Amino acid sequence: MQSQQIVDAVHAKVAPLIGCGRVADYIPGLAGVDPRHFGLALATKDGAVYGAGDWQTPFSIQSVSKVFALALVLSHDSDAIWRRVGREPSGSPFNSLHQLEHDLGIPRNPFVNAGALVVVDQLLTLTGDPCLAVLDLLRAEAGNPAIGVDEQVAKSEAEHRHRNAALAHLVASYSNLTNPVDAVLDQYTAQCAIAMSCGDLARAAGLLARHGLRSNGSRFLSRSDAKRLNATMLTCGTYDGSGEFAYRVGLPAKSGVGGGILAVVPNRCTLAVWSPGLDECGNSYAGQAALDTFTTLTGWSVF
Ligand code: GLN
């Protein structure tokens, strides 16, 4: 089966599920998004892109951005961040406060919100502008300089960031933030509000399918760090749905409450899917079904 036939077949199979689930409404800027959107893109490791549905429509990538922030931190120093953040699945909601307190301010993994705040803190120290660093990486790897922050979503999230502020202050109370809490929150919020299409997202993540090599062939991550990042996505990338996701799909992946999911087939391709209706863990309902259908149809999983 050719790649275009694959994405078309997946789209057709999940069509009845599009619109199921609930759009994230705790961020008012996301609440108005039409739940009937569905986009799917497959980018081969050589950069060819195939898409179905709304694959060229920009959407709010939200927590998918956490993969690129962590990749940037690892590209500077592969060890330091792991003294501040764990790498165990959380088994708890992505914005859990009580788990963070139980773990004495060391977030369970870099993909729950508290962990991502620590990653952003580290990237702030390293670069001075984490959101711009993430944007530069995304723009270069996707080959699209127009990728940017959706200012309306960023403003809305900033106005409703009480829970993330509580997490950041709790981390800071355990001396696990090095920059001012508000500076970290501003950067985290902006990063989550990056908008881009499935096609650009799949292409931008190609370095994870190429064992750490950028689109121009230069090395961005060591082979080991690329392996570790993919492994962390597999075990923690879809929050307390990670076990079920691994069971159904069998690929490293990262979801966001905008309804996007990025998945990696190492040494072969990356996939980005977007459908805004979410399940109770905050993962796209039709998006997970699409990736389940994809690996079942092609046999391209890591297992
Ligand atoms: N910006 C969202 C938040 O901080 C990201 C959460 C997500 O995508 N899971 O709550």
mmCIF file of C-alpha atoms and ligand atoms in Angstrom:
data_model
loop_
_atom_site.group_PDB
_atom_site.id
_atom_site.type_symbol
_atom_site.label_atom_id
_atom_site.label_comp_id
_atom_site.label_asym_id
_atom_site.label_seq_id
_atom_site.Cartn_x
_atom_site.Cartn_y
_atom_site.Cartn_z
ATOM 1 C CA MET A 1 0.000 0.000 0.000
ATOM 2 C CA GLN A 2 1.326 3.474 -0.889
ATOM 3 C CA SER A 3 1.532 6.165 1.809
ATOM 4 C CA GLN A 4 -1.291 8.236 0.303
ATOM 5 C CA GLN A 5 -3.544 5.177 0.190
ATOM 6 C CA ILE A 6 -2.697 4.456 3.833
ATOM 7 C CA VAL A 7 -3.673 7.909 5.131
ATOM 8 C CA ASP A 8 -6.837 7.873 3.005
ATOM 9 C CA ALA A 9 -7.790 4.415 4.297
ATOM 10 C CA VAL A 10 -7.236 5.477 7.922
ATOM 11 C CA HIS A 11 -9.325 8.618 7.397
ATOM 12 C CA ALA A 12 -12.185 6.602 5.909
ATOM 13 C CA LYS A 13 -12.079 4.028 8.726
ATOM 14 C CA VAL A 14 -12.266 6.576 11.564
ATOM 15 C CA ALA A 15 -14.777 8.905 9.879
ATOM 16 C CA PRO A 16 -17.676 7.689 12.087
ATOM 17 C CA LEU A 17 -15.692 8.633 15.234
ATOM 18 C CA ILE A 18 -14.876 12.192 14.225
ATOM 19 C CA GLY A 19 -16.651 14.585 16.574
ATOM 20 C CA CYS A 20 -16.712 12.090 19.492
ATOM 21 C CA GLY A 21 -15.244 13.194 22.813
ATOM 22 C CA ARG A 22 -15.135 16.650 24.375
ATOM 23 C CA VAL A 23 -13.216 19.707 23.241
ATOM 24 C CA ALA A 24 -10.952 21.127 25.984
ATOM 25 C CA ASP A 25 -12.924 23.963 27.512
ATOM 26 C CA TYR A 26 -10.793 24.747 30.562
ATOM 27 C CA ILE A 27 -8.861 27.003 28.173
ATOM 28 C CA PRO A 28 -11.649 29.249 26.786
ATOM 29 C CA GLY A 29 -9.564 30.011 23.690
ATOM 30 C CA LEU A 30 -9.849 26.332 22.693
ATOM 31 C CA ALA A 31 -13.499 25.816 23.619
ATOM 32 C CA GLY A 32 -14.857 27.220 20.355
ATOM 33 C CA VAL A 33 -12.929 24.884 18.027
ATOM 34 C CA ASP A 34 -15.199 22.765 15.804
ATOM 35 C CA PRO A 35 -14.947 19.136 17.044
ATOM 36 C CA ARG A 36 -15.579 17.819 13.524
ATOM 37 C CA HIS A 37 -12.072 18.654 12.336
ATOM 38 C CA PHE A 38 -9.848 15.747 11.420
ATOM 39 C CA GLY A 39 -6.424 15.904 9.836
ATOM 40 C CA LEU A 40 -3.756 13.248 9.370
ATOM 41 C CA ALA A 41 -0.272 13.613 7.899
ATOM 42 C CA LEU A 42 2.486 11.090 7.373
ATOM 43 C CA ALA A 43 6.022 12.328 6.737
ATOM 44 C CA THR A 44 8.591 9.801 5.606
ATOM 45 C CA LYS A 45 12.026 10.051 7.183
ATOM 46 C CA ASP A 46 13.185 11.648 3.899
ATOM 47 C CA GLY A 47 10.625 14.442 4.292
ATOM 48 C CA ALA A 48 7.912 13.450 1.773
ATOM 49 C CA VAL A 49 4.482 14.288 3.223
ATOM 50 C CA TYR A 50 1.112 12.659 2.593
ATOM 51 C CA GLY A 51 -2.096 13.948 4.123
ATOM 52 C CA ALA A 52 -5.821 13.439 4.513
ATOM 53 C CA GLY A 53 -8.630 15.689 5.749
ATOM 54 C CA ASP A 54 -7.635 18.980 7.405
ATOM 55 C CA TRP A 55 -3.935 18.139 7.387
ATOM 56 C CA GLN A 56 -2.910 21.615 6.226
ATOM 57 C CA THR A 57 -5.008 23.551 8.774
ATOM 58 C CA PRO A 58 -3.040 25.039 11.709
ATOM 59 C CA PHE A 59 -4.232 24.017 15.187
ATOM 60 C CA SER A 60 -3.054 24.635 18.755
ATOM 61 C CA ILE A 61 -0.353 22.025 19.413
ATOM 62 C CA GLN A 62 -0.470 22.539 23.202
ATOM 63 C CA SER A 63 1.501 19.788 24.967
ATOM 64 C CA VAL A 64 2.961 18.366 21.765
ATOM 65 C CA SER A 65 5.353 21.329 22.078
ATOM 66 C CA LYS A 66 6.807 19.632 25.178
ATOM 67 C CA VAL A 67 8.641 17.125 22.973
ATOM 68 C CA PHE A 68 10.528 19.858 21.144
ATOM 69 C CA ALA A 69 11.375 21.781 24.332
ATOM 70 C CA LEU A 70 12.792 18.595 25.864
ATOM 71 C CA ALA A 71 14.689 17.786 22.660
ATOM 72 C CA LEU A 72 16.293 21.241 22.780
ATOM 73 C CA VAL A 73 17.308 20.827 26.429
ATOM 74 C CA LEU A 74 18.790 17.375 25.692
ATOM 75 C CA SER A 75 20.670 18.786 22.707
ATOM 76 C CA HIS A 76 22.526 21.097 25.119
ATOM 77 C CA ASP A 77 23.058 18.640 27.962
ATOM 78 C CA SER A 78 21.668 15.120 28.045
ATOM 79 C CA ASP A 79 22.017 14.569 31.804
ATOM 80 C CA ALA A 80 21.260 17.731 33.789
ATOM 81 C CA ILE A 81 17.487 17.755 33.283
ATOM 82 C CA TRP A 82 17.133 14.234 34.703
ATOM 83 C CA ARG A 83 18.346 15.442 38.081
ATOM 84 C CA ARG A 84 15.255 17.678 38.226
ATOM 85 C CA VAL A 85 12.574 15.583 36.497
ATOM 86 C CA GLY A 86 11.729 11.874 36.656
ATOM 87 C CA ARG A 87 10.870 9.575 33.778
ATOM 88 C CA GLU A 88 8.154 7.359 35.172
ATOM 89 C CA PRO A 89 4.582 7.285 33.885
ATOM 90 C CA SER A 90 2.384 9.427 36.104
ATOM 91 C CA GLY A 91 -0.804 7.381 36.308
ATOM 92 C CA SER A 92 -2.356 10.724 37.290
ATOM 93 C CA PRO A 93 -3.866 13.658 35.411
ATOM 94 C CA PHE A 94 -1.323 15.857 33.605
ATOM 95 C CA ASN A 95 -1.957 18.759 35.974
ATOM 96 C CA SER A 96 -1.976 16.842 39.261
ATOM 97 C CA LEU A 97 -0.868 18.868 42.268
ATOM 98 C CA HIS A 98 -1.004 16.152 44.866
ATOM 99 C CA GLN A 99 1.389 13.874 42.979
ATOM 100 C CA LEU A 100 3.888 16.745 42.767
ATOM 101 C CA GLU A 101 3.673 17.308 46.493
ATOM 102 C CA HIS A 102 4.015 13.573 47.168
ATOM 103 C CA ASP A 103 7.137 13.523 44.958
ATOM 104 C CA LEU A 104 8.630 16.532 46.816
ATOM 105 C CA GLY A 105 8.693 18.851 43.815
ATOM 106 C CA ILE A 106 10.396 16.454 41.372
ATOM 107 C CA PRO A 107 7.802 16.072 38.594
ATOM 108 C CA ARG A 108 7.089 12.489 37.614
ATOM 109 C CA ASN A 109 8.136 13.011 33.968
ATOM 110 C CA PRO A 110 8.858 15.855 31.510
ATOM 111 C CA PHE A 111 5.444 15.627 29.822
ATOM 112 C CA VAL A 112 3.138 16.308 32.757
ATOM 113 C CA ASN A 113 2.695 20.060 33.158
ATOM 114 C CA ALA A 114 4.972 20.345 36.204
ATOM 115 C CA GLY A 115 7.749 18.491 34.368
ATOM 116 C CA ALA A 116 7.345 20.661 31.297
ATOM 117 C CA LEU A 117 7.594 23.773 33.475
ATOM 118 C CA VAL A 118 10.971 22.541 34.753
ATOM 119 C CA VAL A 119 12.085 21.833 31.162
ATOM 120 C CA VAL A 120 11.052 25.364 30.150
ATOM 121 C CA ASP A 121 12.948 26.745 33.157
ATOM 122 C CA GLN A 122 16.079 24.897 32.029
ATOM 123 C CA LEU A 123 15.611 26.109 28.444
ATOM 124 C CA LEU A 124 15.147 29.676 29.688
ATOM 125 C CA THR A 125 18.520 29.474 31.406
ATOM 126 C CA LEU A 126 20.122 27.924 28.329
ATOM 127 C CA THR A 127 18.648 30.178 25.613
ATOM 128 C CA GLY A 128 16.988 33.212 27.208
ATOM 129 C CA ASP A 129 13.872 32.653 25.043
ATOM 130 C CA PRO A 130 12.531 29.074 25.131
ATOM 131 C CA CYS A 131 9.436 29.696 23.010
ATOM 132 C CA LEU A 132 11.519 31.284 20.262
ATOM 133 C CA ALA A 133 13.999 28.397 20.466
ATOM 134 C CA VAL A 134 11.133 25.915 19.976
ATOM 135 C CA LEU A 135 9.711 28.014 17.118
ATOM 136 C CA ASP A 136 13.111 28.231 15.408
ATOM 137 C CA LEU A 137 13.471 24.454 15.567
ATOM 138 C CA LEU A 138 9.939 23.832 14.291
ATOM 139 C CA ARG A 139 10.266 26.379 11.471
ATOM 140 C CA ALA A 140 13.609 25.022 10.320
ATOM 141 C CA GLU A 141 12.613 21.350 10.410
ATOM 142 C CA ALA A 142 9.171 21.889 8.870
ATOM 143 C CA GLY A 143 10.594 24.314 6.293
ATOM 144 C CA ASN A 144 7.875 26.812 7.159
ATOM 145 C CA PRO A 145 8.951 30.202 8.586
ATOM 146 C CA ALA A 146 5.282 31.169 9.083
ATOM 147 C CA ILE A 147 4.761 28.848 12.085
ATOM 148 C CA GLY A 148 3.925 31.045 15.082
ATOM 149 C CA VAL A 149 2.059 31.507 18.347
ATOM 150 C CA ASP A 150 -1.739 31.885 18.292
ATOM 151 C CA GLU A 151 -1.876 35.040 20.392
ATOM 152 C CA GLN A 152 -5.576 34.657 21.188
ATOM 153 C CA VAL A 153 -5.056 31.170 22.653
ATOM 154 C CA ALA A 154 -1.938 32.358 24.498
ATOM 155 C CA LYS A 155 -3.845 35.270 26.058
ATOM 156 C CA SER A 156 -6.769 33.065 27.025
ATOM 157 C CA GLU A 157 -4.525 30.477 28.622
ATOM 158 C CA ALA A 158 -2.517 33.155 30.422
ATOM 159 C CA GLU A 159 -5.727 34.539 31.942
ATOM 160 C CA HIS A 160 -6.746 31.073 33.164
ATOM 161 C CA ARG A 161 -3.403 29.705 34.252
ATOM 162 C CA HIS A 162 -4.173 29.354 37.959
ATOM 163 C CA ARG A 163 -3.481 25.635 38.083
ATOM 164 C CA ASN A 164 -0.208 25.860 36.172
ATOM 165 C CA ALA A 165 0.766 28.779 38.412
ATOM 166 C CA ALA A 166 0.044 26.595 41.453
ATOM 167 C CA LEU A 167 2.212 23.815 39.994
ATOM 168 C CA ALA A 168 5.047 26.232 39.209
ATOM 169 C CA HIS A 169 4.954 27.757 42.692
ATOM 170 C CA LEU A 170 4.930 24.298 44.268
ATOM 171 C CA VAL A 171 7.977 23.272 42.190
ATOM 172 C CA ALA A 172 9.656 26.554 43.190
ATOM 173 C CA SER A 173 8.879 25.893 46.866
ATOM 174 C CA TYR A 174 11.058 22.776 46.568
ATOM 175 C CA SER A 175 13.838 24.891 44.971
ATOM 176 C CA ASN A 176 13.387 23.154 41.617
ATOM 177 C CA LEU A 177 12.931 26.335 39.542
ATOM 178 C CA THR A 178 15.878 28.619 38.875
ATOM 179 C CA ASN A 179 14.088 31.492 37.091
ATOM 180 C CA PRO A 180 11.190 33.679 38.323
ATOM 181 C CA VAL A 181 7.914 31.744 38.327
ATOM 182 C CA ASP A 182 6.110 34.280 36.117
ATOM 183 C CA ALA A 183 8.856 34.241 33.474
ATOM 184 C CA VAL A 184 8.625 30.434 33.289
ATOM 185 C CA LEU A 185 4.819 30.515 33.109
ATOM 186 C CA ASP A 186 4.832 33.145 30.350
ATOM 187 C CA GLN A 187 7.169 31.041 28.237
ATOM 188 C CA TYR A 188 5.306 27.795 28.938
ATOM 189 C CA THR A 189 1.976 29.375 27.991
ATOM 190 C CA ALA A 190 3.313 30.841 24.761
ATOM 191 C CA GLN A 191 4.923 27.549 23.798
ATOM 192 C CA CYS A 192 1.645 25.657 24.323
ATOM 193 C CA ALA A 193 -0.140 28.172 22.056
ATOM 194 C CA ILE A 194 2.048 27.460 19.025
ATOM 195 C CA ALA A 195 -0.216 26.761 16.039
ATOM 196 C CA MET A 196 0.826 24.598 13.097
ATOM 197 C CA SER A 197 -0.625 22.027 10.730
ATOM 198 C CA CYS A 198 -0.364 18.237 10.845
ATOM 199 C CA GLY A 199 1.850 18.363 7.756
ATOM 200 C CA ASP A 200 4.309 20.770 9.382
ATOM 201 C CA LEU A 201 4.235 18.903 12.685
ATOM 202 C CA ALA A 202 4.955 15.523 11.084
ATOM 203 C CA ARG A 203 7.841 17.005 9.106
ATOM 204 C CA ALA A 204 9.226 18.919 12.106
ATOM 205 C CA ALA A 205 9.427 15.707 14.148
ATOM 206 C CA GLY A 206 11.394 13.840 11.489
ATOM 207 C CA LEU A 207 14.538 13.996 13.603
ATOM 208 C CA LEU A 208 12.909 11.522 15.998
ATOM 209 C CA ALA A 209 12.474 9.018 13.166
ATOM 210 C CA ARG A 210 16.048 9.665 11.964
ATOM 211 C CA HIS A 211 17.683 8.764 15.294
ATOM 212 C CA GLY A 212 18.404 12.436 16.080
ATOM 213 C CA LEU A 213 19.465 13.769 12.650
ATOM 214 C CA ARG A 214 18.000 17.069 11.439
ATOM 215 C CA SER A 215 16.486 17.460 7.989
ATOM 216 C CA ASN A 216 19.803 18.855 6.697
ATOM 217 C CA GLY A 217 21.626 15.723 7.894
ATOM 218 C CA SER A 218 23.403 17.389 10.842
ATOM 219 C CA ARG A 219 23.214 15.737 14.244
ATOM 220 C CA PHE A 220 20.826 17.372 16.729
ATOM 221 C CA LEU A 221 20.498 14.612 19.331
ATOM 222 C CA SER A 222 22.812 11.713 20.008
ATOM 223 C CA ARG A 223 21.412 8.378 18.917
ATOM 224 C CA SER A 224 20.990 7.473 22.598
ATOM 225 C CA ASP A 225 19.096 10.670 23.403
ATOM 226 C CA ALA A 226 16.800 10.157 20.417
ATOM 227 C CA LYS A 227 16.105 6.633 21.702
ATOM 228 C CA ARG A 228 15.487 7.917 25.230
ATOM 229 C CA LEU A 229 13.171 10.677 24.057
ATOM 230 C CA ASN A 230 11.124 8.205 22.024
ATOM 231 C CA ALA A 231 11.038 5.818 24.983
ATOM 232 C CA THR A 232 9.791 8.571 27.280
ATOM 233 C CA MET A 233 7.069 9.426 24.769
ATOM 234 C CA LEU A 234 5.992 5.787 24.674
ATOM 235 C CA THR A 235 5.736 5.491 28.454
ATOM 236 C CA CYS A 236 4.556 9.009 29.376
ATOM 237 C CA GLY A 237 3.471 10.890 26.229
ATOM 238 C CA THR A 238 -0.261 10.354 26.551
ATOM 239 C CA TYR A 239 -0.460 10.901 30.324
ATOM 240 C CA ASP A 240 -2.485 8.416 32.341
ATOM 241 C CA GLY A 241 -3.682 6.961 29.042
ATOM 242 C CA SER A 242 -0.125 5.891 28.122
ATOM 243 C CA GLY A 243 -0.596 2.207 28.964
ATOM 244 C CA GLU A 244 -3.773 1.944 26.937
ATOM 245 C CA PHE A 245 -2.221 3.916 24.085
ATOM 246 C CA ALA A 246 0.860 1.657 23.986
ATOM 247 C CA TYR A 247 -1.435 -1.369 23.998
ATOM 248 C CA ARG A 248 -3.561 -0.065 21.144
ATOM 249 C CA VAL A 249 -0.994 1.744 18.999
ATOM 250 C CA GLY A 250 2.500 0.588 20.006
ATOM 251 C CA LEU A 251 4.308 3.789 19.022
ATOM 252 C CA PRO A 252 6.065 6.620 20.857
ATOM 253 C CA ALA A 253 3.637 9.540 20.848
ATOM 254 C CA LYS A 254 2.802 12.884 22.432
ATOM 255 C CA SER A 255 -0.655 14.345 22.717
ATOM 256 C CA GLY A 256 -1.983 17.839 23.427
ATOM 257 C CA VAL A 257 -5.357 19.125 24.588
ATOM 258 C CA GLY A 258 -5.777 20.922 21.260
ATOM 259 C CA GLY A 259 -6.514 17.431 19.917
ATOM 260 C CA GLY A 260 -3.164 16.788 18.273
ATOM 261 C CA ILE A 261 -1.081 13.624 18.603
ATOM 262 C CA LEU A 262 2.418 13.208 17.198
ATOM 263 C CA ALA A 263 3.644 9.619 16.730
ATOM 264 C CA VAL A 264 6.980 8.221 15.597
ATOM 265 C CA VAL A 265 7.790 5.066 13.662
ATOM 266 C CA PRO A 266 11.557 4.979 14.210
ATOM 267 C CA ASN A 267 13.632 4.745 11.024
ATOM 268 C CA ARG A 268 10.528 5.025 8.863
ATOM 269 C CA CYS A 269 8.162 7.985 9.331
ATOM 270 C CA THR A 270 6.304 10.331 11.668
ATOM 271 C CA LEU A 271 2.555 10.873 11.902
ATOM 272 C CA ALA A 272 0.592 13.868 13.117
ATOM 273 C CA VAL A 273 -3.129 13.628 13.662
ATOM 274 C CA TRP A 274 -5.557 16.305 14.811
ATOM 275 C CA SER A 275 -9.136 15.961 15.957
ATOM 276 C CA PRO A 276 -10.271 18.194 18.845
ATOM 277 C CA GLY A 277 -12.662 15.833 20.686
ATOM 278 C CA LEU A 278 -10.787 14.431 23.716
ATOM 279 C CA ASP A 279 -11.213 11.397 25.963
ATOM 280 C CA GLU A 280 -11.160 11.633 29.772
ATOM 281 C CA CYS A 281 -7.319 11.591 29.855
ATOM 282 C CA GLY A 282 -7.108 14.585 27.483
ATOM 283 C CA ASN A 283 -6.093 12.589 24.398
ATOM 284 C CA SER A 284 -7.812 12.994 21.016
ATOM 285 C CA TYR A 285 -10.545 10.389 20.669
ATOM 286 C CA ALA A 286 -10.522 10.017 16.869
ATOM 287 C CA GLY A 287 -6.777 10.696 16.798
ATOM 288 C CA GLN A 288 -6.013 7.644 18.922
ATOM 289 C CA ALA A 289 -8.376 5.545 16.812
ATOM 290 C CA ALA A 290 -6.578 6.743 13.675
ATOM 291 C CA LEU A 291 -3.167 5.734 15.008
ATOM 292 C CA ASP A 292 -4.567 2.395 16.203
ATOM 293 C CA THR A 293 -5.970 1.833 12.701
ATOM 294 C CA PHE A 294 -2.665 2.898 11.140
ATOM 295 C CA THR A 295 -0.486 0.406 13.025
ATOM 296 C CA THR A 296 -3.056 -2.368 12.594
ATOM 297 C CA LEU A 297 -3.240 -1.731 8.849
ATOM 298 C CA THR A 298 0.505 -1.379 8.202
ATOM 299 C CA GLY A 299 2.099 -3.402 11.005
ATOM 300 C CA TRP A 300 4.462 -0.415 11.506
ATOM 301 C CA SER A 301 4.778 -0.319 15.287
ATOM 302 C CA VAL A 302 7.871 -0.659 17.459
ATOM 303 C CA PHE A 303 6.703 -4.135 18.529
HETATM 304 N N1 GLN B 1 -1.535 24.237 27.905
HETATM 305 C C1 GLN B 1 -2.149 23.092 28.488
HETATM 306 C C2 GLN B 1 -2.081 23.164 29.995
HETATM 307 O O1 GLN B 1 -1.127 23.669 30.505
HETATM 308 C C3 GLN B 1 -1.445 21.883 27.984
HETATM 309 C C4 GLN B 1 -2.034 20.600 28.522
HETATM 310 C C5 GLN B 1 -2.064 19.521 27.520
HETATM 311 O O2 GLN B 1 -1.996 19.729 26.314
HETATM 312 N N2 GLN B 1 -2.222 18.312 27.985
HETATM 313 O O3 GLN B 1 -2.969 22.727 30.672
#
